[in-house]
Coordinates of C-alpha atoms and ligand atoms in Angstrom, one line a residue:
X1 CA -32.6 -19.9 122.3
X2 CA -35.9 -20.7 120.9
X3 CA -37.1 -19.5 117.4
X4 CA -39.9 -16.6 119.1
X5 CA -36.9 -15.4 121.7
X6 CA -34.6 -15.0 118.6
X7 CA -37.2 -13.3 117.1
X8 CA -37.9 -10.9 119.9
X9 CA -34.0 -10.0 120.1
X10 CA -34.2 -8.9 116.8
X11 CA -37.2 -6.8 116.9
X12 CA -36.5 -2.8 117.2
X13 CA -39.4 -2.2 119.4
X14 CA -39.6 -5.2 121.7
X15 CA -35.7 -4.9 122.7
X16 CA -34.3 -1.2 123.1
X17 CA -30.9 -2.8 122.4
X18 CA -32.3 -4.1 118.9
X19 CA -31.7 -0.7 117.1
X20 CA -29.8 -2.2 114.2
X21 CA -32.8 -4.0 113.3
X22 CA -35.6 -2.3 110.9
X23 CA -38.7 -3.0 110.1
X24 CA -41.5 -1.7 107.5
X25 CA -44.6 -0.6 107.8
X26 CA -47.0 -2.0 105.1
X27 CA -49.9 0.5 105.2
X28 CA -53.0 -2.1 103.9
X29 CA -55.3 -1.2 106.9
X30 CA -57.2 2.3 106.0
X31 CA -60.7 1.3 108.2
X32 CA -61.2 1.4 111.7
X33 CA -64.0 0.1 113.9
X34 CA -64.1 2.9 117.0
X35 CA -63.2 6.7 117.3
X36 CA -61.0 7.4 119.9
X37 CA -61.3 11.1 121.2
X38 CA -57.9 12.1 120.3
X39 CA -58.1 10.6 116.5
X40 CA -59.0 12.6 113.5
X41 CA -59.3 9.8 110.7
X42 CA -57.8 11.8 108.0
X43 CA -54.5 10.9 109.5
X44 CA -53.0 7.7 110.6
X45 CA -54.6 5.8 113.2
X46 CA -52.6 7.6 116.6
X47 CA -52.8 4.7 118.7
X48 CA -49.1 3.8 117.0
X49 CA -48.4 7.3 115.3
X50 CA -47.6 10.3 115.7
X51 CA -50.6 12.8 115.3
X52 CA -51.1 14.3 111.7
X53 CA -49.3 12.0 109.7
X54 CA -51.6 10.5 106.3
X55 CA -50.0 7.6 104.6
X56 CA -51.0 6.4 101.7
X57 CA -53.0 2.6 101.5
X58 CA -51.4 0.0 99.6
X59 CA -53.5 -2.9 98.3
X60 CA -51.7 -6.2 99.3
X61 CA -50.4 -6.8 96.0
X62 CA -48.5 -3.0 95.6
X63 CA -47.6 -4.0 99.8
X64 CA -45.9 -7.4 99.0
X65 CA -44.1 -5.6 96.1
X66 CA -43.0 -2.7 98.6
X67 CA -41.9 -5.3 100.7
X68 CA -39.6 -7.4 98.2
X69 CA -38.1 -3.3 97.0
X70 CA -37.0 -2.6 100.4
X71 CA -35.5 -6.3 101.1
X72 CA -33.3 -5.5 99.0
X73 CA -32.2 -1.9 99.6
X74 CA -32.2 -1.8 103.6
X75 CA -29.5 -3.9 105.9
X76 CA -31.6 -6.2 108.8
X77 CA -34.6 -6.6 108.0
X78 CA -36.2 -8.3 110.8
X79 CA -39.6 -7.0 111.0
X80 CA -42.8 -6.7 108.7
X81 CA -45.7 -4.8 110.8
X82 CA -49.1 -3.7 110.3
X83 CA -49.7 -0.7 112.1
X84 CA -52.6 1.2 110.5
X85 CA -53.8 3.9 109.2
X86 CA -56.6 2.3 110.4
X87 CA -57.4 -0.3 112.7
X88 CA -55.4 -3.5 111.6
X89 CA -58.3 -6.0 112.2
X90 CA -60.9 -4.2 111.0
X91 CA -59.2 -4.8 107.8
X92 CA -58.9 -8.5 108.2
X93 CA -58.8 -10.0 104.8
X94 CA -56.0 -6.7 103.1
X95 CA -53.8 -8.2 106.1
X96 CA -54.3 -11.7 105.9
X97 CA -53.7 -11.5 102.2
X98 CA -50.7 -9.6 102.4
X99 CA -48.8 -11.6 105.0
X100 CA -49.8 -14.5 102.8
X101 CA -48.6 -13.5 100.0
X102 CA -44.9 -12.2 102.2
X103 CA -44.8 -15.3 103.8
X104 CA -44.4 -17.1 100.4
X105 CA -41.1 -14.9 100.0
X106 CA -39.6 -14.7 103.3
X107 CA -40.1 -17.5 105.5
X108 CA -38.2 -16.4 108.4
X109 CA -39.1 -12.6 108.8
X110 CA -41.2 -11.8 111.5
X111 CA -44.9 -10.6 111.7
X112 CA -46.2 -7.7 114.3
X113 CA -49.7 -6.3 113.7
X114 CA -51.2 -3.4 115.9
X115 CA -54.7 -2.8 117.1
X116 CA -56.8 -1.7 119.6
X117 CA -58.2 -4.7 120.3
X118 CA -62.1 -4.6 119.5
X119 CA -61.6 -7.8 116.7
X120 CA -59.4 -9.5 118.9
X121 CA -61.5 -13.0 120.3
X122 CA -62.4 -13.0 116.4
X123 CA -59.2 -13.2 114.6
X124 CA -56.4 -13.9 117.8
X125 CA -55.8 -17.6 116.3
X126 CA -56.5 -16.5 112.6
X127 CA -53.5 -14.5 113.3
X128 CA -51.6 -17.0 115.2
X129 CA -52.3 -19.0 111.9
X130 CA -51.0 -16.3 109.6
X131 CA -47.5 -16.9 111.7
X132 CA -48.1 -13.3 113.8
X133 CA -45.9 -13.7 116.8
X134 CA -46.0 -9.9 118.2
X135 CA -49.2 -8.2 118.8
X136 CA -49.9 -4.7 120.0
X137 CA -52.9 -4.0 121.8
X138 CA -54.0 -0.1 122.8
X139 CA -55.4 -0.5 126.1
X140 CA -56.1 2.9 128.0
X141 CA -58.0 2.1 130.5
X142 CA -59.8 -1.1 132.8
X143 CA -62.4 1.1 133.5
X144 CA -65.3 0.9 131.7
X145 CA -66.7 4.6 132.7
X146 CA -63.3 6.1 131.6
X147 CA -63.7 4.0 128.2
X148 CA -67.0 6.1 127.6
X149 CA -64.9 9.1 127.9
X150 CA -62.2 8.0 125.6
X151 CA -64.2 6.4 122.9
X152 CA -66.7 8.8 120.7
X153 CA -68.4 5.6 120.1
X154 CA -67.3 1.6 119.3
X155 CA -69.2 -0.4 116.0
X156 CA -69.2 -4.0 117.0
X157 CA -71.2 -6.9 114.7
X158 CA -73.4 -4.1 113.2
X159 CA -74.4 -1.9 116.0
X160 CA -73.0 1.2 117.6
X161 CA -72.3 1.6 121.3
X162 CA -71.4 5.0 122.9
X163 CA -70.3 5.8 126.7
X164 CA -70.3 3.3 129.4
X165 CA -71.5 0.7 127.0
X166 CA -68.8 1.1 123.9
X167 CA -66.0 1.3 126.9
X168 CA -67.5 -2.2 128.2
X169 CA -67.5 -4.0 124.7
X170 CA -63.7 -2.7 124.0
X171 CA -62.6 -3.6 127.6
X172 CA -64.2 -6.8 127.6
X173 CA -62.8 -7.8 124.1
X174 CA -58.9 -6.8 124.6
X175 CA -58.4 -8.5 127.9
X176 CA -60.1 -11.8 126.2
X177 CA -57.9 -11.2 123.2
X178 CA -55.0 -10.7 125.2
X179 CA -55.7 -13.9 127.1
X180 CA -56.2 -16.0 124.1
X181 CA -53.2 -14.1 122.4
X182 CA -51.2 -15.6 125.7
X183 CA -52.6 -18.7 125.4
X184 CA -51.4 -19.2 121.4
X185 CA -47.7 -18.2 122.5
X186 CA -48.1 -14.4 121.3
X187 CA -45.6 -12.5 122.4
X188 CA -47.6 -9.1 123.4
X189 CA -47.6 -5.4 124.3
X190 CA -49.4 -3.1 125.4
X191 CA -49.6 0.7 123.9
X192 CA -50.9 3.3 126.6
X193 CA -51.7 7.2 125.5
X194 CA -51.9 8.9 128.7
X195 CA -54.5 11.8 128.7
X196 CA -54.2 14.3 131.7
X197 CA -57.5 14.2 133.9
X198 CA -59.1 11.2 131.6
X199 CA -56.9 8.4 132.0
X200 CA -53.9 9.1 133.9
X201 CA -54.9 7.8 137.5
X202 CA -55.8 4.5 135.6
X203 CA -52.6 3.3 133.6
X204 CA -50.7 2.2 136.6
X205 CA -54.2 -0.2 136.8
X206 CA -53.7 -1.0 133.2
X207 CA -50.1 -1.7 133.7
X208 CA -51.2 -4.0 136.4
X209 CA -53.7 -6.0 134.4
X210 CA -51.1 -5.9 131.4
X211 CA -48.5 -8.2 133.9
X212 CA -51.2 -10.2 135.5
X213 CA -52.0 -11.1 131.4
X214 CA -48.7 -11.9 130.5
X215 CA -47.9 -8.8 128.6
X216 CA -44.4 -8.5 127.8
X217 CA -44.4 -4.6 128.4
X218 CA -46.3 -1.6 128.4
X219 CA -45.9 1.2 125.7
X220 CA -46.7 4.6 127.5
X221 CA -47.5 7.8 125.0
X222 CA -49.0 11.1 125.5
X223 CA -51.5 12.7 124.2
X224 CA -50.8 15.2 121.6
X225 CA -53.8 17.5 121.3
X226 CA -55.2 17.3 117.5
X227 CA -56.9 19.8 115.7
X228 CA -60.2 19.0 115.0
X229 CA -60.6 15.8 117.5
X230 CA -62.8 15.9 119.9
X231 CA -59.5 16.0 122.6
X232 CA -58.4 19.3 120.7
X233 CA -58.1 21.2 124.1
X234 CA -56.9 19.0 126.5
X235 CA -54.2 19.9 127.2
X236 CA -50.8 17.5 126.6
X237 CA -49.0 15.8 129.7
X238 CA -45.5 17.3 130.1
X239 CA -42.8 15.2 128.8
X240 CA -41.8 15.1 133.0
X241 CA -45.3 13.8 133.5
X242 CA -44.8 11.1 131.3
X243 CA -41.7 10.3 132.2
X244 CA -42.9 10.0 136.1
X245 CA -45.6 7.9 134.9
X246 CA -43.0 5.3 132.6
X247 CA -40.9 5.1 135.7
X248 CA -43.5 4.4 138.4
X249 CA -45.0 1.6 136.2
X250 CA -42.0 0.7 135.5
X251 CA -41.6 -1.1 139.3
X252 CA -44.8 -3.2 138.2
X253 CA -43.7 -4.6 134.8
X254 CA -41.2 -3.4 131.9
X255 CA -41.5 0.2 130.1
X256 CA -40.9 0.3 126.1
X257 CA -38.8 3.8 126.5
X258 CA -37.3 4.3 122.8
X259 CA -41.2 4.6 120.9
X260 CA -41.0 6.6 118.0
X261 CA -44.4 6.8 117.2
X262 CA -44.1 5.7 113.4
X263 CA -45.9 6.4 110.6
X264 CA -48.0 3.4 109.3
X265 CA -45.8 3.6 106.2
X266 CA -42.7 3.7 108.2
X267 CA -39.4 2.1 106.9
X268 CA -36.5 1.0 108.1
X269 CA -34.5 1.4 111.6
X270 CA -36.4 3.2 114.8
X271 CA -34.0 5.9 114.8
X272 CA -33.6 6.1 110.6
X273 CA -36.8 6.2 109.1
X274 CA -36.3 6.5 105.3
X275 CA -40.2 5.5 104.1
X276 CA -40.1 8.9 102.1
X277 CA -37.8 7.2 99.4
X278 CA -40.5 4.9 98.6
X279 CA -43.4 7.5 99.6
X280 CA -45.6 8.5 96.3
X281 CA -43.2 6.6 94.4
X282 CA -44.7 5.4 91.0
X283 CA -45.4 2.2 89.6
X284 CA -46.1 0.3 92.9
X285 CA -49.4 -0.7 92.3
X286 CA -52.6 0.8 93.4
X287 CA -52.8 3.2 96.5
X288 CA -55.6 5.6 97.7
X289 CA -55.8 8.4 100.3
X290 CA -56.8 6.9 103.2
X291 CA -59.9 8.8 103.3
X292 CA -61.5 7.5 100.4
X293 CA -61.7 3.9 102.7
X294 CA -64.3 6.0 105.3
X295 CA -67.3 3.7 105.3
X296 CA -70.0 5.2 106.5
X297 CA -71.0 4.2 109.9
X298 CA -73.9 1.4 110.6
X299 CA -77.2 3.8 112.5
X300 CA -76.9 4.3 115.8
X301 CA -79.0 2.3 118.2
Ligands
CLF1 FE1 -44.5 -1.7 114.1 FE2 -45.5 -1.5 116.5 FE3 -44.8 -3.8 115.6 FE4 -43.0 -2.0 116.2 S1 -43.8 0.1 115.8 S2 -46.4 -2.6 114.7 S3 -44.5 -3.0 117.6 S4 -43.0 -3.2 114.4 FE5 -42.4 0.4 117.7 FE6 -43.1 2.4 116.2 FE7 -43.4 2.6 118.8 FE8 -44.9 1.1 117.5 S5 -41.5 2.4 117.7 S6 -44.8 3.2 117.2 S7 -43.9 0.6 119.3
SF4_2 FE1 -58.1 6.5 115.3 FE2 -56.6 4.4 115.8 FE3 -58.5 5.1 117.5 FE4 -59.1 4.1 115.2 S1 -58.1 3.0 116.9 S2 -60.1 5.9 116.1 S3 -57.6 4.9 113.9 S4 -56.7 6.2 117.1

């Protein structure tokens, strides 16, 4: 078996029979780059969590010492990931210095970053560099139109693109990540939120496009309405409509079914998270409220 299959045994989320296997969270991403619809950036970034959760940001030097804390205290392991609150690559240089600094103490553990994607060409090899073997990429749609519905608006190299436009940029820039991603030996999924009368008709299209890419599987959520977002009233799929919708992808390429939709501080196994013994703990360095890190946004064009 080679090193990345060993690897992908052993991770929680890429193997449903992995559940003894835990992995943490290191929350050193607090910006983001778009605004999804459903997202309300006072809370963690909802491509990977569950709505109306706020973690607190770690600086890479409190997240390495989190890290080395909960070595120690929790059995397996396998996993370090960076899964928000924000987008993970629009916070390049807190990630790459943290896994730096965790690769110095931990040579075999493996690295799994999240993001929607929109960074992607830019940084797939820098991460492939960094040692990142598992990437998630948030993919709702392959249609550019339904993009503009999804996405309030996308900031890309200093400009701002809304509708049709932001849904292009994003679409173009996770199927070339993806392909590059493939192309470095990345093992890769993709996350899915299904929103009723938005997206719905497309995932099986995405699901399609996710195989034809080399995805490993496809990660199918719903929508949970947040107060607030601009998505506040649509209304939810059922947890039957979701389920039809895992199991009729499922005949076109394999369905993560055991998502827990972590917090971006999350610790520990899928189905045991214990973050909260570490959560607003003193004395681990700096961390902020994520919505101190809101930048404001570059003029629109
Ligand atoms: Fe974290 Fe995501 Fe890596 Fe897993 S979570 S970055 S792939 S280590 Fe897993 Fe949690 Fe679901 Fe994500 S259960 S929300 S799929
Ligand atoms: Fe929110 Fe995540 Fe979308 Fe950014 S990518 S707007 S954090 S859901």
């Amino acid at each position: 078996m080679s090193d990345l299959e060993e690897k992908t045994l052993k991770h929680p989320c890429y193997n449903c029979a992995g559940h003894k296997y835990a992995r943490i969270h290191l929350a050193v991403a607090p910006k983001c780059n778009i605004s999804c619809n459903y997202c309300l950036r006072k809370y963690d970034c909802v491509n990977e969590s569950r709505p109306g959760v706020t973690t607190e940001v770690l600086e890479p030097e409190a997240a390495l010492e989190r890290f080395l804390e909960v070595r120690e205290k929790v059995d397996n392991l396998t996993v370090v990931g960076i899964a928000g609150p924000g987008d993970a690559l629009a916070n390049f240089d807190k990630i790459s210095r943290t896994l730096k600094l965790i690769r110095e103490y931990a040579p075999g553990i493996t690295f799994c970053v999240s993001t929607n994607g929109l960074m992607l060409p830019k940084y797939a090899d820098s991460l492939a560099a960094l040692g990142v073997t598992h990437v998630t990429v948030t993919m709702n749609t392959v249609n550019p139109e339904i993009g503009g519905k999804i996405y309030r608006y996308v900031d890309y190299e200093g400009r701002r693109y809304t509708g049709t436009e932001a849904g292009q940029i994003i679409l173009h820039n996770q199927l070339e990540g993806l392909k590059r991603l493939q192309e470095l030996g990345i093992v890769c999924k993709v996350n899915i939120i299904m929103m009723k009368g938005i997206n719905d008709k497309d995932i099986p299209n995405v699901v399609k496009k996710a195989k034809e890419l080399g995805v490993m599987m496809t990660n199918i959520t719903r929508m949970i309405p947040v107060e607030g977002s601009v998505f506040e009233n649509l209304e939810a799929p059922t947890c039957e409509e979701l389920q039809q919708m895992r199991s009729d992808c499922g005949i076109i390429l394999k369905q993560m079914m055991h998502c827990r939709q972590c917090r971006a501080d999350a610790v520990g196994t899928l189905d045991n998270d214990v973050s909260h013994i570490w959560r607003k703990k003193e004395g681990l360095g700096e961390a902020r409220i994520i919505s101190e890190y809101m930048s404001p946004p570059p003029a629109a064009n």
